[in-house]
Coordinates of C-alpha atoms in Angstrom, one line a residue:
M1 CA 32.1 -4.0 -12.1
A2 CA 33.8 -5.6 -9.7
I3 CA 32.9 -4.1 -5.6
P4 CA 31.5 -1.3 -5.8
A5 CA 33.4 1.2 -3.9
S6 CA 31.3 2.2 -1.1
L7 CA 31.7 -1.8 0.2
Q8 CA 35.6 -1.6 0.2
S9 CA 36.5 0.5 3.2
G10 CA 38.1 -1.6 5.2
L11 CA 37.4 -4.9 3.2
K12 CA 40.3 -7.0 4.5
L13 CA 39.0 -9.8 2.5
P14 CA 37.0 -10.2 -0.2
V15 CA 33.8 -12.3 2.2
I16 CA 30.1 -11.7 3.2
A17 CA 29.1 -13.7 5.7
S18 CA 25.9 -14.4 5.0
P19 CA 22.4 -12.9 6.4
M20 CA 21.4 -15.9 8.6
F21 CA 17.9 -16.8 10.3
L22 CA 17.7 -17.0 14.2
V23 CA 21.7 -16.6 14.1
S24 CA 23.4 -13.9 12.0
G25 CA 22.8 -11.1 14.8
P26 CA 24.8 -7.8 16.9
D27 CA 27.9 -9.8 17.7
L28 CA 28.6 -11.4 14.9
V29 CA 27.9 -8.5 12.3
V30 CA 29.7 -6.7 14.8
E31 CA 33.8 -8.8 15.0
A32 CA 33.0 -9.4 11.3
C33 CA 33.1 -6.4 9.6
N34 CA 36.2 -5.3 12.9
A35 CA 37.6 -8.0 11.6
G36 CA 37.7 -6.6 8.1
V37 CA 34.8 -8.3 6.0
I38 CA 31.0 -7.5 6.0
G39 CA 29.0 -8.4 8.1
T40 CA 25.2 -8.6 7.9
F41 CA 22.0 -10.1 9.8
P42 CA 18.3 -10.5 8.5
S43 CA 16.1 -7.4 10.1
L44 CA 13.0 -10.1 10.4
N45 CA 16.2 -11.7 13.6
Q46 CA 14.5 -8.3 15.5
R47 CA 11.4 -9.2 16.6
T48 CA 10.1 -6.0 15.9
T49 CA 11.2 -2.9 14.1
E50 CA 11.1 -0.6 16.1
G51 CA 14.0 -3.2 17.5
Y52 CA 15.6 -3.9 14.0
R53 CA 16.2 0.1 14.6
E54 CA 18.2 0.0 17.8
W55 CA 20.3 -2.7 16.4
L56 CA 21.5 -1.0 13.7
H57 CA 22.1 2.1 16.3
E58 CA 24.1 -0.8 18.4
I59 CA 26.0 -2.0 15.5
K60 CA 27.0 1.4 14.3
S61 CA 28.3 2.4 17.9
R62 CA 30.4 -1.0 18.4
L63 CA 32.3 -0.7 14.3
K64 CA 35.6 0.2 14.7
P65 CA 36.5 3.5 12.7
D66 CA 38.4 1.2 9.8
A67 CA 35.7 -1.9 10.4
A68 CA 34.3 -2.9 6.3
P69 CA 30.4 -2.7 6.1
F70 CA 27.9 -3.7 7.2
G71 CA 24.4 -4.8 5.7
V72 CA 20.9 -5.9 6.0
N73 CA 18.7 -8.8 4.6
H74 CA 15.0 -8.0 3.8
I75 CA 12.3 -10.2 2.6
I76 CA 10.9 -9.2 -1.0
H77 CA 7.4 -10.7 -0.2
P78 CA 4.0 -10.5 0.4
T79 CA 3.9 -12.4 3.5
N80 CA 6.5 -10.5 4.9
S81 CA 4.0 -7.6 7.0
R82 CA 7.0 -5.7 7.6
L83 CA 8.4 -4.9 4.3
M84 CA 7.5 -1.3 4.3
A85 CA 8.4 -0.2 7.5
D86 CA 11.8 -2.2 7.8
I87 CA 12.6 -0.8 4.5
M88 CA 11.9 2.8 5.3
V89 CA 14.0 2.1 8.9
S90 CA 16.7 0.7 6.7
V91 CA 16.5 4.3 4.3
E92 CA 16.0 6.1 7.0
E93 CA 19.8 4.9 8.6
K94 CA 21.1 4.6 5.0
V95 CA 22.4 0.8 5.2
P96 CA 25.7 0.5 3.1
L97 CA 24.5 -3.3 1.7
I98 CA 20.6 -4.1 1.4
I99 CA 20.3 -8.2 0.5
T100 CA 16.8 -8.9 -0.9
S101 CA 15.7 -12.3 -1.0
L102 CA 12.8 -14.0 -3.4
G103 CA 11.0 -10.1 -5.2
A104 CA 13.6 -7.6 -7.0
V105 CA 12.1 -4.3 -6.7
R106 CA 12.3 -1.4 -9.3
D107 CA 11.1 0.8 -5.9
V108 CA 13.2 -0.7 -3.5
V109 CA 16.3 -0.4 -5.6
D110 CA 15.5 3.3 -5.7
A111 CA 15.2 3.9 -2.2
V112 CA 18.4 2.3 -1.8
H113 CA 20.1 4.6 -4.5
G114 CA 18.4 7.6 -3.6
Y115 CA 20.2 7.4 -0.5
G116 CA 24.0 5.9 -2.1
G117 CA 22.8 2.4 -0.9
V118 CA 24.3 -1.2 -2.6
V119 CA 22.0 -3.5 -3.7
F120 CA 22.8 -7.5 -3.7
H121 CA 19.8 -10.0 -4.1
D122 CA 20.0 -13.3 -4.4
I123 CA 19.2 -16.0 -6.9
A124 CA 19.5 -19.3 -7.7
N125 CA 18.6 -19.6 -11.2
V126 CA 19.5 -17.5 -14.1
R127 CA 15.8 -16.9 -14.9
H128 CA 16.0 -15.1 -11.3
A129 CA 19.0 -13.5 -12.5
R130 CA 17.8 -11.7 -15.4
K131 CA 14.5 -10.9 -13.4
A132 CA 16.5 -8.9 -11.1
A133 CA 19.3 -7.6 -13.2
E134 CA 15.9 -6.4 -15.1
A135 CA 15.1 -4.3 -11.4
G136 CA 18.9 -2.1 -11.8
V137 CA 20.0 -5.0 -8.3
D138 CA 24.5 -3.7 -8.4
G139 CA 24.8 -7.8 -7.6
L140 CA 23.2 -10.5 -7.5
I141 CA 24.6 -13.8 -5.2
L142 CA 24.5 -16.8 -6.6
V143 CA 23.7 -19.1 -5.0
A144 CA 24.7 -22.1 -5.9
N145 CA 24.0 -26.0 -5.3
G146 CA 25.6 -27.2 -2.0
A147 CA 24.3 -24.0 -0.1
G148 CA 23.2 -24.0 3.0
G149 CA 19.1 -22.8 3.0
H150 CA 17.6 -21.9 0.6
A151 CA 19.5 -23.6 -1.6
G152 CA 19.7 -23.9 -5.9
V153 CA 20.5 -27.1 -7.9
V154 CA 22.6 -25.5 -10.3
N155 CA 26.5 -26.1 -10.8
P156 CA 28.8 -23.1 -9.7
F157 CA 30.3 -22.7 -12.4
A158 CA 27.5 -22.8 -15.1
L159 CA 26.1 -20.3 -13.2
I160 CA 28.5 -17.9 -13.1
N161 CA 29.4 -18.1 -16.6
E162 CA 25.6 -18.1 -17.6
V163 CA 24.9 -14.9 -15.4
R164 CA 27.8 -13.1 -16.2
G165 CA 27.2 -13.5 -19.5
F166 CA 24.1 -10.4 -19.2
F167 CA 25.5 -9.1 -16.3
D168 CA 28.3 -6.3 -15.8
G169 CA 27.4 -5.9 -12.1
T170 CA 29.0 -7.1 -8.7
I171 CA 28.7 -11.4 -9.0
I172 CA 28.7 -13.0 -5.3
L173 CA 29.0 -16.3 -5.4
A174 CA 28.0 -18.6 -2.3
G175 CA 27.8 -22.3 -1.5
C176 CA 30.3 -24.3 0.2
I177 CA 32.7 -21.8 1.1
S178 CA 35.0 -22.9 4.0
T179 CA 38.3 -21.1 3.6
G180 CA 40.5 -18.2 1.9
Q181 CA 41.6 -21.3 -0.6
D182 CA 37.8 -21.6 -1.4
V183 CA 37.9 -17.5 -1.5
A184 CA 40.6 -17.6 -4.0
A185 CA 38.3 -20.1 -6.4
A186 CA 35.3 -17.6 -6.2
L187 CA 37.2 -15.3 -7.5
M188 CA 39.2 -17.1 -10.2
M189 CA 36.1 -18.1 -11.2
G190 CA 34.5 -14.6 -12.0
A191 CA 33.3 -14.2 -8.8
D192 CA 33.9 -10.4 -6.4
F193 CA 32.8 -12.0 -4.0
A194 CA 32.8 -15.1 -1.8
Y195 CA 29.0 -15.2 0.3
M196 CA 30.2 -17.4 3.5
G197 CA 27.6 -18.9 5.6
T198 CA 28.0 -22.2 7.2
R199 CA 31.7 -21.1 8.0
F200 CA 30.0 -18.2 10.1
I201 CA 27.6 -20.1 12.7
A202 CA 30.3 -22.1 13.6
T203 CA 31.6 -18.9 15.7
T204 CA 31.6 -17.5 19.2
E205 CA 29.7 -14.8 18.1
S206 CA 26.7 -17.1 16.1
A207 CA 23.3 -16.3 18.0
A208 CA 23.7 -20.1 17.0
Q209 CA 23.0 -22.9 20.0
P210 CA 26.1 -24.2 20.6
H211 CA 24.6 -28.0 20.2
Y212 CA 23.6 -26.6 16.4
K213 CA 27.7 -25.3 16.0
E214 CA 28.6 -28.3 17.2
L215 CA 26.8 -30.5 14.7
I216 CA 28.2 -28.4 11.8
V217 CA 31.4 -28.9 13.5
Q218 CA 31.0 -33.0 13.6
S219 CA 28.5 -33.4 10.0
G220 CA 30.1 -33.4 6.8
S221 CA 28.5 -33.7 2.4
A222 CA 26.3 -36.8 2.8
D223 CA 24.4 -35.0 6.7
I224 CA 22.6 -32.4 4.6
T225 CA 20.0 -33.6 3.7
Y226 CA 17.5 -31.2 0.1
T227 CA 14.6 -31.1 1.0
P228 CA 10.8 -28.0 0.4
A229 CA 10.1 -30.9 3.5
V230 CA 10.8 -27.9 6.1
S231 CA 10.3 -25.1 4.5
G232 CA 8.4 -25.2 1.7
I233 CA 10.8 -24.4 -0.6
P234 CA 14.0 -26.4 -1.4
A235 CA 16.8 -25.3 1.4
N236 CA 19.8 -28.0 2.7
F237 CA 19.6 -28.8 6.1
L238 CA 21.7 -31.4 8.5
T239 CA 20.0 -34.8 9.0
P240 CA 21.1 -35.0 12.4
S241 CA 18.9 -33.1 13.5
L242 CA 16.2 -33.6 11.6
V243 CA 16.4 -37.6 13.1
E244 CA 16.9 -35.8 16.6
N245 CA 13.7 -34.1 15.5
K246 CA 11.8 -37.7 14.8
I247 CA 11.1 -36.7 10.8
D248 CA 13.0 -39.7 9.1
P249 CA 15.1 -38.4 6.0
K250 CA 14.3 -41.3 3.8
S251 CA 11.2 -40.4 3.5
L252 CA 10.6 -36.3 3.3
P253 CA 7.6 -35.5 1.0
E254 CA 7.2 -32.7 -1.9
H255 CA 6.3 -30.5 0.4
K256 CA 6.5 -28.6 3.3
L257 CA 5.3 -30.6 7.1
D258 CA 2.8 -29.2 9.3
M259 CA 5.4 -28.6 11.7
G260 CA 3.1 -25.1 12.6
E261 CA 4.6 -21.6 12.2
E262 CA 8.7 -21.7 9.3
A263 CA 10.1 -19.7 12.9
K264 CA 9.5 -23.1 15.2
A265 CA 10.8 -25.5 12.1
W266 CA 13.9 -23.6 11.5
K267 CA 14.6 -23.4 15.8
T268 CA 15.0 -27.3 15.8
I269 CA 15.1 -28.1 12.8
W270 CA 19.3 -25.9 11.9
S271 CA 20.3 -25.8 8.0
A272 CA 24.0 -25.7 7.3
G273 CA 25.9 -26.5 3.8
Q274 CA 27.6 -29.1 2.2
G275 CA 30.5 -26.8 2.9
S276 CA 30.3 -28.4 6.2
G277 CA 32.6 -31.7 6.3
A278 CA 35.9 -28.7 6.0
V279 CA 34.6 -27.0 9.1
H280 CA 36.3 -28.6 12.0
D281 CA 36.5 -26.1 15.2
V282 CA 34.7 -22.9 16.5
P283 CA 37.0 -20.0 17.0
T284 CA 35.6 -16.3 17.4
T285 CA 34.7 -14.3 14.6
A286 CA 38.1 -12.1 14.2
Q287 CA 39.7 -15.3 14.4
L288 CA 37.9 -17.2 11.4
V289 CA 39.0 -14.2 9.5
A290 CA 42.4 -14.3 10.4
R291 CA 42.6 -18.0 9.3
L292 CA 40.5 -16.5 6.3
T293 CA 42.5 -13.8 5.2
D294 CA 45.5 -16.2 5.2
E295 CA 44.8 -18.7 4.0
F296 CA 43.7 -17.3 1.3
S297 CA 47.6 -15.3 0.5
Q298 CA 49.5 -18.5 0.7
A299 CA 46.4 -19.4 -2.2
C300 CA 46.7 -16.9 -4.3
D301 CA 50.8 -17.8 -4.0
K302 CA 50.3 -20.5 -4.5
F303 CA 48.7 -19.4 -7.8
D304 CA 51.6 -17.2 -8.3
K305 CA 54.5 -19.5 -8.8
K306 CA 52.7 -22.2 -11.1
R307 CA 51.9 -19.6 -13.5
L308 CA 56.1 -18.8 -13.3

């Protein structure tokens, strides 16, 4: 299927800046879209549904005429008491791309399709991919081994090949994608989009705390801990942030630690993917996208020459 027509306008590079809890906001979304990649954010990064609508209005007012589309992430889970209210706002405001997590529901997909929107759903294994495909989503975000946040443990080659065997929609690959060469490699593997999170945390416009950005720049793959202890679901976190919170990364339980509300945990225990080892600076989003675009072009040219 490749990239849906409604998402192609203004797109200069097949990259989605992923929606990151407490990190992605209007500034990052707007700068990403204006630079030519899809910017996204979780609706829950705004404290209220009314505030969420205000963010949508702000983003729309700041986008250039030739900007790439933007998207919003909704958590499809009974614990999200705002789900229906936020979905209604997304439908009313005609958000171009909806990203669903923790549940693929046909009613949500139909509501988005009703105004011409696109639905991508993130999955970490083949079983969840099949369920999402049955719900009629337009694309699957394959969260492979090494990705930041609630990552899976499956090798990206295995995941793409298995999912492509039964799903002919858009494939978005996530996991350790930090450079333009990585984007080119994702497309060579069969993906239509690259999904980048950690690399966009370390940008000027991200809402991450300065120390969070510094830790990403300083960290490599060996500095990432995969554990369910922070949120109750296995996820990748910066080991130094665990240590700074007096949590021993070598003796973590197989259950969630008693740290109060999850939002408080994510505020001081920071997530990142194993691709952090390729992050060496904190540029503006525009500078980053320009760099990624150059690297992508060079990688494609190099491959074409090798084929000859």
